[in-house]
Tab-separated table of C-alpha atoms and ligand atoms in Angstrom:
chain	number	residue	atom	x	y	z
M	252	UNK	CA	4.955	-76.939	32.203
M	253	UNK	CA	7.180	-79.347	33.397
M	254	UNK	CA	9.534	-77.454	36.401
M	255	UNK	CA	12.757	-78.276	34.545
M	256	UNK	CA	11.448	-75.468	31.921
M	257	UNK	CA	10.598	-72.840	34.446
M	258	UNK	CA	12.602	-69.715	34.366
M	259	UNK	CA	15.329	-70.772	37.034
M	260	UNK	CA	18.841	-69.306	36.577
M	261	UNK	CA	22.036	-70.015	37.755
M	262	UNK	CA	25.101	-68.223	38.027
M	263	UNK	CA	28.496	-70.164	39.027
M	264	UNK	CA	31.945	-70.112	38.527
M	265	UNK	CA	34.941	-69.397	40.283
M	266	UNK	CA	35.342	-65.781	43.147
M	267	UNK	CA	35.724	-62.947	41.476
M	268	UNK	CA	34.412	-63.884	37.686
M	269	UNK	CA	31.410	-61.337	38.453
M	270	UNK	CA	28.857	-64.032	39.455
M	271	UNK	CA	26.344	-61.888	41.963
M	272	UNK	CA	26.950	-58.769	39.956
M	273	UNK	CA	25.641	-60.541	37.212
M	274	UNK	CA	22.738	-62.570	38.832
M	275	UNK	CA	21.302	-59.251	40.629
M	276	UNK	CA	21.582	-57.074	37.450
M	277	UNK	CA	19.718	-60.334	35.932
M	278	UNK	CA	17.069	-60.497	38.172
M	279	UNK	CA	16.707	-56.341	38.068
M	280	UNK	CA	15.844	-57.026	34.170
M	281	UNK	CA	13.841	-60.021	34.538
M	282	UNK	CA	11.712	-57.921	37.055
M	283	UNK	CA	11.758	-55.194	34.122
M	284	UNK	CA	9.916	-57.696	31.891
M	285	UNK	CA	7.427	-57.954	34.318
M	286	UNK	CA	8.697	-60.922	36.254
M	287	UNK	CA	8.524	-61.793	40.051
M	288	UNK	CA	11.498	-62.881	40.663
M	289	UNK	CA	13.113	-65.016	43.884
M	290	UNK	CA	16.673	-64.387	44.424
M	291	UNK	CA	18.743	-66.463	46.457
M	292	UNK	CA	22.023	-68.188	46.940
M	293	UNK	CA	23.449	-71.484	47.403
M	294	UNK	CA	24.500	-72.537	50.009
M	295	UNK	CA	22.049	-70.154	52.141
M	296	UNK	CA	18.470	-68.710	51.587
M	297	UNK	CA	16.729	-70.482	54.050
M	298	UNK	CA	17.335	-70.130	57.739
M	299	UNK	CA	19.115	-74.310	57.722
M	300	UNK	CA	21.050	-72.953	54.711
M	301	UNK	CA	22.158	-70.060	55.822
M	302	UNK	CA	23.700	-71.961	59.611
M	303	UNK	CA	25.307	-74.715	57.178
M	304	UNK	CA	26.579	-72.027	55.362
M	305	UNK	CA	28.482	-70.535	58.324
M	306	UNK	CA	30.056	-73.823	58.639
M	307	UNK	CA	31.166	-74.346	55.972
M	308	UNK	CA	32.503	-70.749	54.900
M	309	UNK	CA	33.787	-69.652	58.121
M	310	UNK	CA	37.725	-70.019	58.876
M	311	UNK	CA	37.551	-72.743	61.808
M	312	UNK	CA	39.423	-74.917	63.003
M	313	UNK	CA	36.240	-77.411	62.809
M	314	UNK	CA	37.504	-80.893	60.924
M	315	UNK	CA	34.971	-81.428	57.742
M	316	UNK	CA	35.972	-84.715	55.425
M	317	UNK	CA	35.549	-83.694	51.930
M	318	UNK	CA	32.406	-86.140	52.223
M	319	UNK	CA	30.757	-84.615	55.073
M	320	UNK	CA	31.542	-81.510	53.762
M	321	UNK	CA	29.582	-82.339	50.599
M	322	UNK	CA	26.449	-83.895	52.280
M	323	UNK	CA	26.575	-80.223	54.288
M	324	UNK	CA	26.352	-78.597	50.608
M	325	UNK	CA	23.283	-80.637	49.866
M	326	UNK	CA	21.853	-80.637	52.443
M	327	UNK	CA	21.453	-76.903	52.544
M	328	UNK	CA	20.833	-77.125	48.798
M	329	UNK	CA	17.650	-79.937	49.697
M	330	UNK	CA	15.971	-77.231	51.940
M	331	UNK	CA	16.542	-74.334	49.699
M	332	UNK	CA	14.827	-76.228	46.595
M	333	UNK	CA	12.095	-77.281	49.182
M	334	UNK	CA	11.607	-73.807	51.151
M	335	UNK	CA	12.191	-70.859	48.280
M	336	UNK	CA	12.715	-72.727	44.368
M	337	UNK	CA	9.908	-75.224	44.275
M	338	UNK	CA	7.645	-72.900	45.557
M	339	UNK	CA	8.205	-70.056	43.569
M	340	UNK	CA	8.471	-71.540	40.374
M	341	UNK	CA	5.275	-73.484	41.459
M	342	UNK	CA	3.453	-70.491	41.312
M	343	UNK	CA	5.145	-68.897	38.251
M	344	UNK	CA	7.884	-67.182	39.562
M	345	UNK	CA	11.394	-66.545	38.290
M	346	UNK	CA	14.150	-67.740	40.454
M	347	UNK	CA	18.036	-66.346	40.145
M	348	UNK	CA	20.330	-68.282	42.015
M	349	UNK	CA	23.989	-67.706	42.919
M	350	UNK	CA	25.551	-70.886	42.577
M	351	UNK	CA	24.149	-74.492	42.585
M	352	UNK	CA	24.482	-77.929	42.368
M	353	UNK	CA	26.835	-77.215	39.737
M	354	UNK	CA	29.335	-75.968	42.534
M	355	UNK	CA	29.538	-78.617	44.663
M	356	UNK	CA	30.362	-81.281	41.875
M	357	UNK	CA	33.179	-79.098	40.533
M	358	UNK	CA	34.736	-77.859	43.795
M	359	UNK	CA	34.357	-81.171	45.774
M	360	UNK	CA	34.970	-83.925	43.024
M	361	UNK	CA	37.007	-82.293	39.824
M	362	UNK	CA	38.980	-80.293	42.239
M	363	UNK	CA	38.481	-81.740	45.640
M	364	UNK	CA	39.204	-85.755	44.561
M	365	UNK	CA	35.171	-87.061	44.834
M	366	UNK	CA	34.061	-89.168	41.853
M	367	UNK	CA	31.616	-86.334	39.632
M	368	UNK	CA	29.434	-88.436	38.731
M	369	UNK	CA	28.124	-89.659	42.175
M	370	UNK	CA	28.183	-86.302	43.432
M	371	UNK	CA	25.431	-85.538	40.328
M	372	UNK	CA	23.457	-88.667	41.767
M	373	UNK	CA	23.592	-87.619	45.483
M	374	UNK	CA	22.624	-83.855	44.326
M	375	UNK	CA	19.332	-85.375	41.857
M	376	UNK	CA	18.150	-86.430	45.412
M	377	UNK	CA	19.039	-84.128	47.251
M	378	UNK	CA	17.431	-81.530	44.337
M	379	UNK	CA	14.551	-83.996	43.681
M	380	UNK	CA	16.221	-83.657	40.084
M	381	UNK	CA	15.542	-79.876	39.766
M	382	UNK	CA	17.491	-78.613	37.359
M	383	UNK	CA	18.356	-74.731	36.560
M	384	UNK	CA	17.110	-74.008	32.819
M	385	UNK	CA	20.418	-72.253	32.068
M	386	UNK	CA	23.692	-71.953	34.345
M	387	UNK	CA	25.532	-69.071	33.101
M	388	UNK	CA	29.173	-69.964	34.057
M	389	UNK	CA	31.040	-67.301	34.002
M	390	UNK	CA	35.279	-67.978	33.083
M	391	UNK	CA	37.887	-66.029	33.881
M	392	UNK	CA	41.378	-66.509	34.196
M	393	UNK	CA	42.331	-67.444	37.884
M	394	UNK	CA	44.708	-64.591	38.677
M	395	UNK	CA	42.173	-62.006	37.107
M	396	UNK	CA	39.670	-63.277	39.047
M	397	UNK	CA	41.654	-62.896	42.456
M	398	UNK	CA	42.798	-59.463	41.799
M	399	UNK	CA	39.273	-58.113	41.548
M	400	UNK	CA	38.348	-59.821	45.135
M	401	UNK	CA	40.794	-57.077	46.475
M	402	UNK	CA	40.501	-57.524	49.986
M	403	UNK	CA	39.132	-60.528	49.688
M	404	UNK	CA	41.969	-61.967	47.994
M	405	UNK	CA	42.607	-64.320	50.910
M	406	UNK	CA	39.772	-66.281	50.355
M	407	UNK	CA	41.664	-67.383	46.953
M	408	UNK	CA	45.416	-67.435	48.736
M	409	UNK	CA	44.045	-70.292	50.918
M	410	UNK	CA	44.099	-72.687	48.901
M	411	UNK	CA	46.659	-71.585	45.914
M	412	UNK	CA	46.138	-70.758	41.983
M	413	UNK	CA	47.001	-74.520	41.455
M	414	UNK	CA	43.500	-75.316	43.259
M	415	UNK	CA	41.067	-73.016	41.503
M	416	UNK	CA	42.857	-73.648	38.142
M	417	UNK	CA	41.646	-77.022	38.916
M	418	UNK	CA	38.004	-75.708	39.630
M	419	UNK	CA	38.171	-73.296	36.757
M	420	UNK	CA	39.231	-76.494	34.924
M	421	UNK	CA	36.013	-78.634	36.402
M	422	UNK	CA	33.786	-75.790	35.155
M	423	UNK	CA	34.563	-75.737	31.862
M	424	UNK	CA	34.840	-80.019	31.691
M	425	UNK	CA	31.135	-80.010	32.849
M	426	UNK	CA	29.569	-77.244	30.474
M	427	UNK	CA	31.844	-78.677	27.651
M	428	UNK	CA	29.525	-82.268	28.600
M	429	UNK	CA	26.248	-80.135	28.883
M	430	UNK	CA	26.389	-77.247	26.276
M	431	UNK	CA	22.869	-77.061	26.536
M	432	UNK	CA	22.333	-76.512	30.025
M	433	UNK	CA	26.072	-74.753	31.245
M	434	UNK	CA	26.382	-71.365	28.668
M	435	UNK	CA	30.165	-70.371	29.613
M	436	UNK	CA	30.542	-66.623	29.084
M	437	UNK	CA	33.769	-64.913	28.886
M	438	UNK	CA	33.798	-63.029	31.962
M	439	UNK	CA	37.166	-60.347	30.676
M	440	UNK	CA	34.576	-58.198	29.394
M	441	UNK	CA	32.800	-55.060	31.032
M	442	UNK	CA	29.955	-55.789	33.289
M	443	UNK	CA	27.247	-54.274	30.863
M	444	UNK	CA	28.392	-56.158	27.790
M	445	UNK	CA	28.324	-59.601	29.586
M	446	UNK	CA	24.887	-58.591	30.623
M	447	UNK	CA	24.153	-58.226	27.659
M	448	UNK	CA	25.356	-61.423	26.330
M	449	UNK	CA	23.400	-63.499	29.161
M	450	UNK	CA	20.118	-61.492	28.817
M	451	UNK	CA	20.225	-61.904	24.805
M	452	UNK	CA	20.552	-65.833	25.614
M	453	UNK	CA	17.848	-66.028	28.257
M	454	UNK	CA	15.389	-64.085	26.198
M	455	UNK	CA	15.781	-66.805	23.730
M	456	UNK	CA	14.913	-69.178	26.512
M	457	UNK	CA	11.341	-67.032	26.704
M	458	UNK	CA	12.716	-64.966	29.929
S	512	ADP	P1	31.741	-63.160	42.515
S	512	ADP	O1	30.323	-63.169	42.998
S	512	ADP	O2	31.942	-64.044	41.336
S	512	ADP	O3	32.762	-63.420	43.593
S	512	ADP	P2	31.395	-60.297	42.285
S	512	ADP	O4	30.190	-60.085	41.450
S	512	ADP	O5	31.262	-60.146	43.774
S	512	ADP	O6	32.063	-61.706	41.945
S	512	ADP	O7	32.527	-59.319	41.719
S	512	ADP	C1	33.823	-59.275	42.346
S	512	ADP	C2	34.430	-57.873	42.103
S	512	ADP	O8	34.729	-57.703	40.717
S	512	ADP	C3	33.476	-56.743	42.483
S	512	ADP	O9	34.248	-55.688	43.022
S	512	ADP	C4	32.865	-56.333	41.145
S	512	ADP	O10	32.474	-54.990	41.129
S	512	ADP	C5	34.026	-56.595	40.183
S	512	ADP	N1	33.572	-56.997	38.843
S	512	ADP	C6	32.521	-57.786	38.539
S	512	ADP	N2	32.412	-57.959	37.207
S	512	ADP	C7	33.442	-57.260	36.643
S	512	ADP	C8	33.875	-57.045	35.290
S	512	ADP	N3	33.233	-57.571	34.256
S	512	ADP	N4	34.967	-56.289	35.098
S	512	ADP	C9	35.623	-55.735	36.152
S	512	ADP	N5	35.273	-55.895	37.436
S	512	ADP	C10	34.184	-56.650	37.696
């Protein structure tokens, strides 16, 4: 079976839309269908991932060029495909991952001014063209999503509502270019029915 059909899932869109609730009640059911399943998150997972991750989420004062700060993205993204997703889908495993490749084109090139499509080319090397078998991109409207981050709401204030309507924006340009790959689900609803919604998909995907 060729590894782009493996069962590997993504979850993305933008804080707040539900996107780890969603991939760990995910994973519980895939487990329930008798699945081993590899959860993990991008950018972390791996030991490199998880330092380049503390660059580039912590507040500091460090200066990181919205090129740089893309290469960082994948090149924690290279080791965590090489160290945890190749191998486990290798040997049959399911693998759940909060965000992806996906991510980085929309937050650094449809929001942050970087051309999409060469982001896509630097992250099929970076990826060695792995490719999730379903992102389920979950959409909700910006201010909705920053008033269930509660006291986490600064990580939105940062950077304004003008920003992430910009990467909510992104989002839905690139699933609207790949309906087969990006399934946008309509994150306003409770957390069991959108469950629902992405488990009835996947299981048509032979999950
Ligand atoms: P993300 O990973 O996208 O930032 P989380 O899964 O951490 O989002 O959820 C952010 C907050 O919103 C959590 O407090 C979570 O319990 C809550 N939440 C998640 N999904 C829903 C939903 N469908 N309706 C209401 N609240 C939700």
């Amino acid at each position: 079976m060729p590894l782009s059909a493996s069962l590997f899932f993504t979850f993305d869109g933008i804080d707040g839309t539900g996107k780890s609730t969603q991939a760990r009640l995910f994973a519980e059911w895939l487990e329930s269908r008798g699945h081993d399943v590899v959860q993990c998150r991008d950018p972390g997972s791996t030991e490199l991932g998880e330092q380049i991750r503390s660059i580039l989420l912590t507040h500091s004062s460090l200066t990181i060029g919205s090129r740089s700060e893309t290469l960082l993205y994948m090149a924690a993204r290279a080791q965590l495909v090489e160290e945890v997703i190749q191998p486990a889908l290798s040997s049959g495993k399911a693998v759940v991952s909060d965000r992806f490749l996906l991510a980085n084109v929309v937050y650094q090139a449809h929001a942050g001014g970087l051309d999409a499509p060469q982001v896509w080319q630097v992250g099929a090397f970076a990826t060695s063209g792995m490719q999730p078998l379903r992102t389920y991109l979950l959409d909700l409207d910006v201010e909705l999503a920053a008033s269930r981050l509660k006291g986490d709401a600064d990580r939105m204030e940062r950077r304004g509502t003008k920003y992430f309507e910009a990467v909510r924006n992104g989002f839905l340009t690139e699933a609207s270019q790949q309906p087969d790959r990006i399934a946008i689900i309509d994150a306003r609803h409770s957390i069991d029915e959108i469950q629902l919604a992405i488990r009835q998909d996947a299981e048509k995907l032979g999950a």
